[in-house]
Short mmCIF file of C-alpha atoms and ligand atoms in Angstrom, two decimals:
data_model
loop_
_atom_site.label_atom_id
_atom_site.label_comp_id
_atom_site.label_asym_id
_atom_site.label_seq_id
_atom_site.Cartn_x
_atom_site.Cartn_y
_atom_site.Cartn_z
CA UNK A 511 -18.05 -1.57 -16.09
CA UNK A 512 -15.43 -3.18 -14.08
CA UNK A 513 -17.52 -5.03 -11.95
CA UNK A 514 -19.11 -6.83 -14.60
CA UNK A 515 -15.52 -7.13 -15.55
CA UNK A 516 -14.73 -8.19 -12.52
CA UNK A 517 -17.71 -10.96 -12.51
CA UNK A 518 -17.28 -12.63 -16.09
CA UNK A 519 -13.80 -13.23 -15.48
CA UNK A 520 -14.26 -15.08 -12.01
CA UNK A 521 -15.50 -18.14 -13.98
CA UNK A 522 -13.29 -18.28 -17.12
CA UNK A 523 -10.89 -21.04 -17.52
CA UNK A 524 -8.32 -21.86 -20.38
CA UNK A 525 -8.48 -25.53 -22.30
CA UNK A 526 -5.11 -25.86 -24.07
CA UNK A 527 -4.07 -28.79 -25.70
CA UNK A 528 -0.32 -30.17 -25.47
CA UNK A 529 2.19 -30.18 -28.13
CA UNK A 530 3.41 -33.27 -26.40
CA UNK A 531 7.31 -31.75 -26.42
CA UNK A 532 7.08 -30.86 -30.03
CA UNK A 533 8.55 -26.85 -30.98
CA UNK A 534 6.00 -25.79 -33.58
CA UNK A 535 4.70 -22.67 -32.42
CA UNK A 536 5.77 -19.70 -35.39
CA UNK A 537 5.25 -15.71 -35.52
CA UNK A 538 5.53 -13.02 -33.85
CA UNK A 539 4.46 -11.64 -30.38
CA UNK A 540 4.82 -8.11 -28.73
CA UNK A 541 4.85 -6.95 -25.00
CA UNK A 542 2.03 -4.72 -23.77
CA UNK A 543 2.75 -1.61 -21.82
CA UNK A 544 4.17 -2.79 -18.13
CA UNK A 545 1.67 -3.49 -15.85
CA UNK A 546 4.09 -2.46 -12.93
CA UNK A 547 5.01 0.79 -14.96
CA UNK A 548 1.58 2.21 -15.34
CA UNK A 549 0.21 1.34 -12.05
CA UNK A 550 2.66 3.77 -10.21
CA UNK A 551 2.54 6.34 -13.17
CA UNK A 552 -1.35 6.39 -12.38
CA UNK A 553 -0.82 7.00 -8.82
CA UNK A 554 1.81 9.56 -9.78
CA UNK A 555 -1.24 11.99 -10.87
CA UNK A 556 -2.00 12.99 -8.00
CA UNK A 557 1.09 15.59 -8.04
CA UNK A 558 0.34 17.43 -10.67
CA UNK A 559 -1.96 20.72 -10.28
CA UNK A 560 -3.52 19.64 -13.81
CA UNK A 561 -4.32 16.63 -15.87
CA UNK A 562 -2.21 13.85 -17.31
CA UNK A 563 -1.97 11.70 -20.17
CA UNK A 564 -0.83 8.30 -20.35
CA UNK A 565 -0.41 6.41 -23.63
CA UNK A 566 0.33 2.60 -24.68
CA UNK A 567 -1.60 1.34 -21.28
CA UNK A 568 -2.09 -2.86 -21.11
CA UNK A 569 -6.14 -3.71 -21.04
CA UNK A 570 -5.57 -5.35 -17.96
CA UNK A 571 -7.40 -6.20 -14.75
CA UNK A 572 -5.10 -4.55 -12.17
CA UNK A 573 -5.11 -1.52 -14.09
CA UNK A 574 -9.32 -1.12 -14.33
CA UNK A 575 -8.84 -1.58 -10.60
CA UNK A 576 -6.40 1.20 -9.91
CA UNK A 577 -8.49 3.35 -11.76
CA UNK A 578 -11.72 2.46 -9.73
CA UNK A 579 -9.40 3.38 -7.15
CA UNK A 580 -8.59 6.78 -8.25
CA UNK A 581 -12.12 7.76 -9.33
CA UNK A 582 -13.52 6.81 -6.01
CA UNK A 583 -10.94 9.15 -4.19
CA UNK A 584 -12.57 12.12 -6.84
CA UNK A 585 -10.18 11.63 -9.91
CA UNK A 586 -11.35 12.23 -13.27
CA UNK A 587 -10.35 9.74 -15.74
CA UNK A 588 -11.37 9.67 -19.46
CA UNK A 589 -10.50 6.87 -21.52
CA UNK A 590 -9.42 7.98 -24.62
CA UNK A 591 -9.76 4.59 -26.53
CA UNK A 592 -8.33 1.00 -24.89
CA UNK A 593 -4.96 2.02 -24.44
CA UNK A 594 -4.71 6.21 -23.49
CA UNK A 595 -6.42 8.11 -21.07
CA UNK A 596 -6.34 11.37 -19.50
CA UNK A 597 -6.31 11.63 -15.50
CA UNK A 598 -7.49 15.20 -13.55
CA UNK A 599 -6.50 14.47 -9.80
CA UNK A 600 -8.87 16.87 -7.55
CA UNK A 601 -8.03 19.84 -5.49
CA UNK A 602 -9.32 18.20 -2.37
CA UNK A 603 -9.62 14.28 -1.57
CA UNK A 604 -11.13 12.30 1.44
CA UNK A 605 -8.14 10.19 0.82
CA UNK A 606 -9.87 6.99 2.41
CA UNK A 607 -8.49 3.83 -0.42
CA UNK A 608 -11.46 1.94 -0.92
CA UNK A 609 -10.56 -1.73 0.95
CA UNK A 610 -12.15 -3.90 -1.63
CA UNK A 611 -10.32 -2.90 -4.46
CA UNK A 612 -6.86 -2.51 -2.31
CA UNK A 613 -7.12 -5.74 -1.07
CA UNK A 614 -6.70 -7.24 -4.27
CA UNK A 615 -4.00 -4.76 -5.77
CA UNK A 616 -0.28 -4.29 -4.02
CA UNK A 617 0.17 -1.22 -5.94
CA UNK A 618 -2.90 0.73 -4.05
CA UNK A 619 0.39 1.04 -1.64
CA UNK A 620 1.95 2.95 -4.07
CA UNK A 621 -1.04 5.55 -3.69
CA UNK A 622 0.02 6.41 -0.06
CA UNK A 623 3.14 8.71 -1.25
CA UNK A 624 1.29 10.98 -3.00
CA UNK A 625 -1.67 11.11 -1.27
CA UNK A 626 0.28 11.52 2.25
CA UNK A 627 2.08 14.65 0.75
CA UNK A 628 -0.61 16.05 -1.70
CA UNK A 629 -3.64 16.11 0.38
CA UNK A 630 -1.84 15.58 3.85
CA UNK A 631 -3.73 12.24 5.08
CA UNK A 632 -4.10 8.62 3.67
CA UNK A 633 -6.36 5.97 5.01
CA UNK A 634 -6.03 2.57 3.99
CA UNK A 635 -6.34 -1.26 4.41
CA UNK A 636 -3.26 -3.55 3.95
CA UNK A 637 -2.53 -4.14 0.33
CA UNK A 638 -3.38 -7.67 -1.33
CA UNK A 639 -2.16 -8.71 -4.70
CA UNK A 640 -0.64 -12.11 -5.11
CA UNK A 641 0.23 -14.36 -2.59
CA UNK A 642 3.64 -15.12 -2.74
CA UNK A 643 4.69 -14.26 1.11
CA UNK A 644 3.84 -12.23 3.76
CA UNK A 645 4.26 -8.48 1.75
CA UNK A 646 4.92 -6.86 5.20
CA UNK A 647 4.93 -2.44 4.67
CA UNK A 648 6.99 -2.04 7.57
CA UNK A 649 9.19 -0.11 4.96
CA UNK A 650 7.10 2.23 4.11
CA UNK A 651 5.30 3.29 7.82
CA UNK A 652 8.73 3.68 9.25
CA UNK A 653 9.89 5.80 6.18
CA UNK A 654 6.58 7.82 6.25
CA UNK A 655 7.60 8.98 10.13
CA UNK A 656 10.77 9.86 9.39
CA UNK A 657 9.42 12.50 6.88
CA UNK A 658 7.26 13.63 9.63
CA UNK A 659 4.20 11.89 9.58
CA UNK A 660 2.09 10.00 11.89
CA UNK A 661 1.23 6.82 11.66
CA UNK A 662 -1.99 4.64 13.46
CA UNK A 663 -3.65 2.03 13.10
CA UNK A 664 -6.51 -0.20 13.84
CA UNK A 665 -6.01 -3.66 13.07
CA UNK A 666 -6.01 -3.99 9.49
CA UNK A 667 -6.17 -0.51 8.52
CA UNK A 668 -4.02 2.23 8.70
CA UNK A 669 -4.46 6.00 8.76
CA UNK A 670 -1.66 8.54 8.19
CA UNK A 671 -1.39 12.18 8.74
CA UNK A 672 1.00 14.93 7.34
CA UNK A 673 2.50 17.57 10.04
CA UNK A 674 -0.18 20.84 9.44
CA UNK A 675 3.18 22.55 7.71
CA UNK A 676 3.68 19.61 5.33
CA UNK A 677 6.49 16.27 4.95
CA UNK A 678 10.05 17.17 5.91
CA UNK A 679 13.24 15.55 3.36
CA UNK A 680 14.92 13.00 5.38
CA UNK A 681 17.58 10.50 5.05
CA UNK A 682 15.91 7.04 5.09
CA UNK A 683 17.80 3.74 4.46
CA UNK A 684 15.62 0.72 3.12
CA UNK A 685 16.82 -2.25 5.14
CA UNK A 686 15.13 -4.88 2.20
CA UNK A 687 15.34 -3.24 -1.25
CA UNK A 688 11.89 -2.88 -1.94
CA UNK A 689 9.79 -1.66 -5.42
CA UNK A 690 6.90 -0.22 -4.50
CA UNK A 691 8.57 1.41 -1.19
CA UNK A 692 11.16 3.02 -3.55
CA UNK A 693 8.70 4.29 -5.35
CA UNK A 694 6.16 5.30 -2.94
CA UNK A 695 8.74 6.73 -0.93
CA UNK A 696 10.44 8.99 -3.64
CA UNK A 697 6.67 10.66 -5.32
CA UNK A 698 6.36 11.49 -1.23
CA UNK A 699 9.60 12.92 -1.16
CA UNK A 700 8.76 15.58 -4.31
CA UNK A 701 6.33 17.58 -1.97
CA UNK A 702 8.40 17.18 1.13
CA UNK A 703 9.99 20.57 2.22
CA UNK A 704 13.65 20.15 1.37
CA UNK A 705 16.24 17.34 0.41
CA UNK A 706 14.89 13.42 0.55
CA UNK A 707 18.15 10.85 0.24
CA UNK A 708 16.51 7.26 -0.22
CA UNK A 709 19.04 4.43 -0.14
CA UNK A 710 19.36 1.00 -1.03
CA UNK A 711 16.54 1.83 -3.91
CA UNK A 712 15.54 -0.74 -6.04
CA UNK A 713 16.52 0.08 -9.76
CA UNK A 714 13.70 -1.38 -11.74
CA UNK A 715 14.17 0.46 -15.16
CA UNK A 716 10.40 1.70 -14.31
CA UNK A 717 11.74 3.20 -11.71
CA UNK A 718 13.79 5.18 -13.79
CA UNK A 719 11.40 5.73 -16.67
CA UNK A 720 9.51 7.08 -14.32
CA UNK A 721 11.39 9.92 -12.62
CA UNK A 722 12.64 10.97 -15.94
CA UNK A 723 9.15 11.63 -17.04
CA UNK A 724 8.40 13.47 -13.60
CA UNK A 725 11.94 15.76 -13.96
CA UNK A 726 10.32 16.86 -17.14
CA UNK A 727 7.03 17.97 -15.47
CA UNK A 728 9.52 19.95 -12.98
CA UNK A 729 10.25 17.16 -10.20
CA UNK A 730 13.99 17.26 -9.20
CA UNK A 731 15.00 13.70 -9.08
CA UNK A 732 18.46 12.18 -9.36
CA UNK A 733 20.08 8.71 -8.93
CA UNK A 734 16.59 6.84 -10.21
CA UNK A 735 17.85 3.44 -11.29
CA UNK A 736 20.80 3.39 -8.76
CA UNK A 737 20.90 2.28 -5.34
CA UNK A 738 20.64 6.08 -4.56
CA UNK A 739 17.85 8.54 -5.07
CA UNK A 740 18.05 12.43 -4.41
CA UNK A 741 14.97 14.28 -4.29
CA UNK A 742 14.66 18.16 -3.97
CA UNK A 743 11.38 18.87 -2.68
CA UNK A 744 8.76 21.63 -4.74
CA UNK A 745 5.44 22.71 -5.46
CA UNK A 746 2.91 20.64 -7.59
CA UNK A 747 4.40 19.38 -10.89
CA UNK A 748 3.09 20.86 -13.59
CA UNK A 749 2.93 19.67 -17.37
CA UNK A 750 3.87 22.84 -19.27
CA UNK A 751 4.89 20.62 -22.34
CA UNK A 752 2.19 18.24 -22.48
CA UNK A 753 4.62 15.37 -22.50
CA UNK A 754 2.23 12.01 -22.38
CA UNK A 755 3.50 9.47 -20.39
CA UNK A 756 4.04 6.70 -23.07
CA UNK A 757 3.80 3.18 -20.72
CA UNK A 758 7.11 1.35 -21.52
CA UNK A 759 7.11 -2.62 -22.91
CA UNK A 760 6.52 -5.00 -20.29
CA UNK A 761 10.23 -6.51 -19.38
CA UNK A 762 8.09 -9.60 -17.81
CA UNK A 763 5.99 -10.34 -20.70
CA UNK A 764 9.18 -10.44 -22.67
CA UNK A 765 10.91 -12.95 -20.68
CA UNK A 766 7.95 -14.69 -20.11
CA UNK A 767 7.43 -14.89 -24.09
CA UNK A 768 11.59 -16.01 -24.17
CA UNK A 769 11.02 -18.65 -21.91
CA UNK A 770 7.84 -19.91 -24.01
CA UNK A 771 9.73 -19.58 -27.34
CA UNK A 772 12.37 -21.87 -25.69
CA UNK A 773 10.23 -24.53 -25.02
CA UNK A 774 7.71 -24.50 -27.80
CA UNK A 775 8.33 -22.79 -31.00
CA UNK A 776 9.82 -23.60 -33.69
CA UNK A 777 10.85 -19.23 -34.88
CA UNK A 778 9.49 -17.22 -32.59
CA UNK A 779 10.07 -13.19 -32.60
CA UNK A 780 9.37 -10.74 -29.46
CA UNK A 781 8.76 -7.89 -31.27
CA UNK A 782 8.96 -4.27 -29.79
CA UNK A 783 10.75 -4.73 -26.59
CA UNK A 784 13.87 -4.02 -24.76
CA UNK A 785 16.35 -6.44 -25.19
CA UNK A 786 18.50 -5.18 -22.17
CA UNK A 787 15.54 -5.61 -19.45
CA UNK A 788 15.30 -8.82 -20.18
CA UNK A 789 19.46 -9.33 -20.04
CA UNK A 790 19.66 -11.76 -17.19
CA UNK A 791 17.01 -14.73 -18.52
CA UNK A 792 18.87 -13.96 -21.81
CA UNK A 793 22.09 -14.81 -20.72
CA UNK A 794 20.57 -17.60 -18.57
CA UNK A 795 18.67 -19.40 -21.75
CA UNK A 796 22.03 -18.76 -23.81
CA UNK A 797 24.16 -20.57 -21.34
CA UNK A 798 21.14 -23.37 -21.15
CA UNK A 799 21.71 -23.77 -24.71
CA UNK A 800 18.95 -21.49 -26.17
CA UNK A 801 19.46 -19.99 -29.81
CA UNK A 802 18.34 -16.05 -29.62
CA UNK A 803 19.02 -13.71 -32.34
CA UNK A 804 19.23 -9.81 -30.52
CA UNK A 805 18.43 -6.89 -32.26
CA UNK A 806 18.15 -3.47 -31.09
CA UNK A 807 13.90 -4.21 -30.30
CA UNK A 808 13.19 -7.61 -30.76
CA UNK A 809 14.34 -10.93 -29.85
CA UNK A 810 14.37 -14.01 -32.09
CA UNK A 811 14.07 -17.42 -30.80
CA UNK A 812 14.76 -20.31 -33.71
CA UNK A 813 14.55 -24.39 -32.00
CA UNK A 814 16.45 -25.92 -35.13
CA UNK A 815 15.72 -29.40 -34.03
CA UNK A 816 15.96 -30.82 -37.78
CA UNK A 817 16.20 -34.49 -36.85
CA UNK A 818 19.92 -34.26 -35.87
CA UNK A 819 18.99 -36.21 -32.97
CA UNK A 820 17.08 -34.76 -29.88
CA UNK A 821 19.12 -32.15 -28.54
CA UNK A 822 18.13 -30.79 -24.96
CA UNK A 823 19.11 -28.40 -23.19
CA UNK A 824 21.68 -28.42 -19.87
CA UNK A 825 20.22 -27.86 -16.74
CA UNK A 826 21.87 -24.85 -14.56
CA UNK A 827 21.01 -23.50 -11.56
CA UNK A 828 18.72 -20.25 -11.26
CA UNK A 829 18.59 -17.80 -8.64
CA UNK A 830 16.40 -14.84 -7.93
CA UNK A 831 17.24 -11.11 -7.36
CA UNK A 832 16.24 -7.87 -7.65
CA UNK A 833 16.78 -6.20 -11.15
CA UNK A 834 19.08 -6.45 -12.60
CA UNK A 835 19.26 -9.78 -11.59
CA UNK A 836 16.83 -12.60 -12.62
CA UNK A 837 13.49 -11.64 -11.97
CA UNK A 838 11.12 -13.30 -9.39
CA UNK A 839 8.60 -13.05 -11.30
CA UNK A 840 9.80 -15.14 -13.83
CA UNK A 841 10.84 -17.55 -11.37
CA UNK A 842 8.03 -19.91 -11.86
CA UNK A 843 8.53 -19.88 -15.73
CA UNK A 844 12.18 -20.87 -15.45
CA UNK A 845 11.25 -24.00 -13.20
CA UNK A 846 9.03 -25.09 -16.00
CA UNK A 847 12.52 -24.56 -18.48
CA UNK A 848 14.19 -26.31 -16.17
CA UNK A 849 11.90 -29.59 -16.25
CA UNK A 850 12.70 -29.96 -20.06
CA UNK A 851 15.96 -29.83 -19.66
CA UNK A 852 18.92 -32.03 -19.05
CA UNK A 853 20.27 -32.31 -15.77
CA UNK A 854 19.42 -31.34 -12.00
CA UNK A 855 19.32 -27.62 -10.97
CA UNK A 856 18.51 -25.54 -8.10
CA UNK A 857 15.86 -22.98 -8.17
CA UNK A 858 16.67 -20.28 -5.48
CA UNK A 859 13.60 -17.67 -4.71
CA UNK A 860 15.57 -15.00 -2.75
CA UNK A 861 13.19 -12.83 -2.64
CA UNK A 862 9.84 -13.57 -1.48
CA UNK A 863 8.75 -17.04 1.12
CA UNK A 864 5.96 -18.28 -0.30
CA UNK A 865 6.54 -18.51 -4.19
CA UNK A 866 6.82 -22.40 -4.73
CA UNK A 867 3.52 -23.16 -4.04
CA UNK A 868 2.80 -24.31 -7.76
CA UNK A 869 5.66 -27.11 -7.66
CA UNK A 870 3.02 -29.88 -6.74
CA UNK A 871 0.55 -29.71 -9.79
CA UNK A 872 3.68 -29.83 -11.78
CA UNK A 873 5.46 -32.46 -10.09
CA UNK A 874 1.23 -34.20 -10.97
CA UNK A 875 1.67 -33.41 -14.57
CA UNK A 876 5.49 -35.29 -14.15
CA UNK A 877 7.78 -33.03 -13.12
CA UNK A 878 10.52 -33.99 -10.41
CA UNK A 879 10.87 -31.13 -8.66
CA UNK A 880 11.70 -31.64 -4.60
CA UNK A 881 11.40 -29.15 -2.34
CA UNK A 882 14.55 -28.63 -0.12
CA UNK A 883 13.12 -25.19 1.81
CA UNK A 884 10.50 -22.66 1.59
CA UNK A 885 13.17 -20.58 -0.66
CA UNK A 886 14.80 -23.55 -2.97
CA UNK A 887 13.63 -26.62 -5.06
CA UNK A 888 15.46 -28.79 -6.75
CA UNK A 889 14.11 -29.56 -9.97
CA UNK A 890 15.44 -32.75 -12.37
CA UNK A 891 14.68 -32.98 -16.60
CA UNK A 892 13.81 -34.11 -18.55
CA UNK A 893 10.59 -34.90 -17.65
CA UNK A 894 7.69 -35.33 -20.59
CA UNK A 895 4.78 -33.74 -18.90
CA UNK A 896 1.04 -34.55 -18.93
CA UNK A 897 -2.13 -32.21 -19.31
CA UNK A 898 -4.36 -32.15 -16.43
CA UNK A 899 -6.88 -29.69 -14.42
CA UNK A 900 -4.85 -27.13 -13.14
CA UNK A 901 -5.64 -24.00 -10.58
CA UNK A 902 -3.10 -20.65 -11.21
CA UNK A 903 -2.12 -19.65 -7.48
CA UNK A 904 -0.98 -15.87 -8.89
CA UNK A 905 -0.56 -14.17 -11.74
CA UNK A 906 2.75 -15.47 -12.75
CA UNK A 907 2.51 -19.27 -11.37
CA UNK A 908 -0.63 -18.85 -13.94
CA UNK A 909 1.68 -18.63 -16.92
CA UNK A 910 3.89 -20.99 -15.71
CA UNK A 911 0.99 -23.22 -15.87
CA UNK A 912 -0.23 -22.20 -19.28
CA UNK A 913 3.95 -22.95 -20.66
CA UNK A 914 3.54 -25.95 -18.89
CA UNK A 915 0.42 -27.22 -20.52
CA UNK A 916 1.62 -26.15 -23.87
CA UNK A 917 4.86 -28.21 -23.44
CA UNK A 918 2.14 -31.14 -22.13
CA UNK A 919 0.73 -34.13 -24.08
CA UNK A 920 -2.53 -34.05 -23.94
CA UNK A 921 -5.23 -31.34 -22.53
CA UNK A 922 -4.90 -29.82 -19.95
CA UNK A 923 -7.51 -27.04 -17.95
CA UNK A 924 -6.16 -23.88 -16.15
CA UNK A 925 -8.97 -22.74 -13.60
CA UNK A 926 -8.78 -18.94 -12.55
CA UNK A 927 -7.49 -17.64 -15.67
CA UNK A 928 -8.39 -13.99 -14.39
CA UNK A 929 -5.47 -14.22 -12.32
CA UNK A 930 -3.68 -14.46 -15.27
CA UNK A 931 -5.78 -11.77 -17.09
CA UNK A 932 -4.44 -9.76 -13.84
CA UNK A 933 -1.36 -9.61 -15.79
CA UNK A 934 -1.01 -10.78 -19.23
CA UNK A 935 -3.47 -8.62 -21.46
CA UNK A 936 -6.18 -11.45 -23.97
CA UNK A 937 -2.81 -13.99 -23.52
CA UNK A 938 -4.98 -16.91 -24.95
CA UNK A 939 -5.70 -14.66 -28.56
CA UNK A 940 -2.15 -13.54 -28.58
CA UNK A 941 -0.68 -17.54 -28.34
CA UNK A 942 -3.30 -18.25 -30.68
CA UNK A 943 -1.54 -15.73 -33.12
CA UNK A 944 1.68 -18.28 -32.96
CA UNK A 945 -0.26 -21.51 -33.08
CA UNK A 946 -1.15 -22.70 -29.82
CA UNK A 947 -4.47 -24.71 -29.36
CA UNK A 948 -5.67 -22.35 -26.27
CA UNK A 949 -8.76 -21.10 -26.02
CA UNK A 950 -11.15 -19.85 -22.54
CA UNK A 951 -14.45 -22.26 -22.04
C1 LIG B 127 6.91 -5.50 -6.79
O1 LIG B 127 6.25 -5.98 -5.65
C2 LIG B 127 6.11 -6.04 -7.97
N1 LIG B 127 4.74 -5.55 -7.88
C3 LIG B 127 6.11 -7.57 -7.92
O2 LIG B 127 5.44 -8.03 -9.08
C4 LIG B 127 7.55 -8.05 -7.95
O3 LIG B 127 7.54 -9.46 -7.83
C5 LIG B 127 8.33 -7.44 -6.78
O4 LIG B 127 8.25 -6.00 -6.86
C6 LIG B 127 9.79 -7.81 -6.79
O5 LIG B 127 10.36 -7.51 -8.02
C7 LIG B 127 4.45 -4.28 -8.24
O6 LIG B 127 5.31 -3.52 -8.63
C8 LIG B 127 3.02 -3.87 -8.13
P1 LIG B 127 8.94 -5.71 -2.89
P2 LIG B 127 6.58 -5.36 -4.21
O7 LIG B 127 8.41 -4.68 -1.97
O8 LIG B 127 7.06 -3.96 -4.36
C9 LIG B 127 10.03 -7.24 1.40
C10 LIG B 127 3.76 -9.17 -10.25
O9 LIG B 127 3.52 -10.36 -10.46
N2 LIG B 127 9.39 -6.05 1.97
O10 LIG B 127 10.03 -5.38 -3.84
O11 LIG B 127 5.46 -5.63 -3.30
C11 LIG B 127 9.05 -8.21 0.77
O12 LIG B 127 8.47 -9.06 1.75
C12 LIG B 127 4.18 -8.73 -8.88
O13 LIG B 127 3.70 -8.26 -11.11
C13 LIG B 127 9.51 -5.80 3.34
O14 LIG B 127 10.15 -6.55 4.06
O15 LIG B 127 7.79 -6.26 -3.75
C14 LIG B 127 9.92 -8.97 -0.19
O16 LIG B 127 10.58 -10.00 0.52
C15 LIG B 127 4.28 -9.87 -7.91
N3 LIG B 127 8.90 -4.69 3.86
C16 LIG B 127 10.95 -7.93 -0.62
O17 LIG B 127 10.88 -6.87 0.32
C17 LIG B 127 8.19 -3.82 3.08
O18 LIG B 127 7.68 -2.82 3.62
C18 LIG B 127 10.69 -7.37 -1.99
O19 LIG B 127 9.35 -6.98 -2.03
C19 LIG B 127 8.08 -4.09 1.69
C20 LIG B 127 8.68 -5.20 1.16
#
């Protein structure tokens, strides 16, 4: 099944034709589960002494892939319909993370916690995913020692071993505040013999979701969210109450959908979300000049360009950080913004080095964006844009490209749309829902 996934999608490509500036699109649209939620929940299995169930999942790419992952290491996984499953991690693993499959996911890296201190040994390549930078794990092998283990490796592929008497808590300090080592690090740390302090944590609210949902399977977790996590080492985490792990709404899709409603629709609604993941491109649109009406789960974005002369709106600078600042990985999205409206502003990527690689297909289509270093661009709107062949470099430079395209006169082609299917579950039926002309040829 997911090969033939896997296959179809290498050749797909999206044909969407411009609105040529023009804010029509109308309706509603609702998040999917987070992709970067249920990837680590999935890995999170694999401490529990009996099955799991996990609810609300995205029918995404990545998230067929972790699976494959899983079931080749011996876990049982039954799909119980598109969007809930049930996952029975085994007693005994060879714990070898198949390279294929790894070297298109980051998150297999998230498997390496668990593994390490369930089964006591984890071999694996060096993770892929997008690229956007380097994506060193010098975090995680030098955090993995200091709870005990050992660490080798040949070349490109790494193999590491618990002490025969299990992890030991330690203190370990993160020097770059890092998601997936915060993570990986603290599901180690809940079958490590005695206290685990992590510090300078990321605080995704995923991070936090997820801990909470642990501590009620009997993990002892404390500080998720904050800069510092406790964790009080135990025995396999059990699931006395059956709680299912309900995925929560994608934070990303919903600024991604904010930042589309912006440029192109005339009343758009994001439906089902959570208004206060998303606060820092809300606050950034509403100083921009962007109308939103915030309820408690949705988000309304109304363009009330009645003919009272072409308002645009002003330009301000944008700079990356990790939550909850403004998120990378709506980075890309923002620069779009930021070519439609008035004004010249600075787009600073703190995070990762090599995340402006889409400027020049934009800057083809009209933009004026200049590069200043391989962490800022300066970008100046307005700019009308024109379609044109395009080629998604990730997952979220894809979208970009898709906003882009929409804002566009004319037609424009997006090649490697499973990049974007990586991430963003049927995206070109869910735009269609609100009017766009998108569709895969
Ligand atoms: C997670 O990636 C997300 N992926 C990314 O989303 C997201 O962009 C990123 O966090 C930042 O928010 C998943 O959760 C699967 P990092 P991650 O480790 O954890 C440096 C998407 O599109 N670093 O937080 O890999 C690293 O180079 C993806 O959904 C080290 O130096 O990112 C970067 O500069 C893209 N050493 C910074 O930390 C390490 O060992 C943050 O990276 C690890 C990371």
């Amino acid at each position: 099944m997911f090969l033939d996934v896997l296959c179809c999608n290498m050749t797909q490509t999206f044909r969407i034709k411009g609105l040529g500036g023009k804010k029509i699109l109308s309706g509603e649209l609702s998040p999917h589960g987070a992709k970067n939620a249920v990837l680590k929940v999935l890995a999170a299995t694999a401490l529990f002494s009996e099955s799991i169930e996990i609810s609300n999942i995205p029918d995404i790419e990545d998230v067929n892939s972790m699976i494959l992952l899983l079931e080749k290491s011996g876990f049982f996984i039954k799909r119980l319909g598109a969007r809930r499953l049930v996952c029975q991690p085994p007693r005994k693993t060879a714990a070898r993370i198949n390279t294929d499959i790894a070297k298109k996911l980051r998150a297999s890296i998230v498997l390496t916690g668990p593994f390490l201190s369930r089964y006591g040994k984890i071999s694996f390549p060096h993770p892929g995913g997008c690229v956007i930078g380097e994506r060193p794990i010098d975090l995680f092998l030098s955090a993995f020692q200091k709870i005990g283990a050992r660490v080798s490796r040949n070349k490109d592929y790494y193999t590491i071993n618990a002490p025969k008497n299990g992890l030991r808590g330690a203190n370990i300090f993160f020097e770059n505040i890092s998601v997936t080592a915060t993570e990986t690090l603290m599901l180690a740390a809940i079958l490590a013999r005695g206290e685990t302090i992590l510090s300078n944590c990321a605080m995704e609210p995923e991070i936090k979701y997820l801990a909470e949902f642990l501590n009620s399977c009997g993990a002892r977790i404390t500080g998720a969210g904050t800069p510092t996590i406790c964790v009080i080492g135990g025995e396999l985490l059990r699931n006395t109450k059956n709680i299912v792990y309900k995925t929560p709404p994608d934070r990303i899709e919903t600024g991604s959908f904010l930042i589309l409603g912006a440029l192109c629709a005339r009343d758009v609604t994001i439906k089902n979300c959570i208004p206060e993941h998303a606060a820092s491109t809300i606050a950034i649109l509403e100083r921009m000049g962007v109308s939103l009406n915030i309820g408690k789960n949705y988000i309304k974005i109304t363009n009330d360009f009645s003919g009272k002369g072409k308002k645009h709106f002003l330009a301000t600078g944008v700079k990356t950080h990790e939550y909850p600042g403004f998120p990378t990985d709506l980075q890309a999205l923002m620069t779009v913004f930021l070519t439609q409206a008035s004004g010249e502003a600075l787009v600073f990527e703190t995070i990762f080095e090599g995340r402006l690689n889409y400027i020049e297909l934009l800057n083809r289509m009209g933009a004026r964006i200049t590069s200043m270093d391989q962490h800022r661009i300066l970008v100046k709107g307005p700019t009308p844009l024109r379609g044109r062949k395009l080629e998604s470099p990730d997952l979220r430079a894809g979208l970009a490209y898709v906003i882009a395209a929409l804002v566009a006169k004319g037609t424009s082609f997006i090649h490697n749309a499973n990049y974007i299917d990586r991430g963003y579950e049927k995206i070109d039926e869910r735009l269609r829902e609100i009017g766009a002309d998108i569709e895969r040829v």
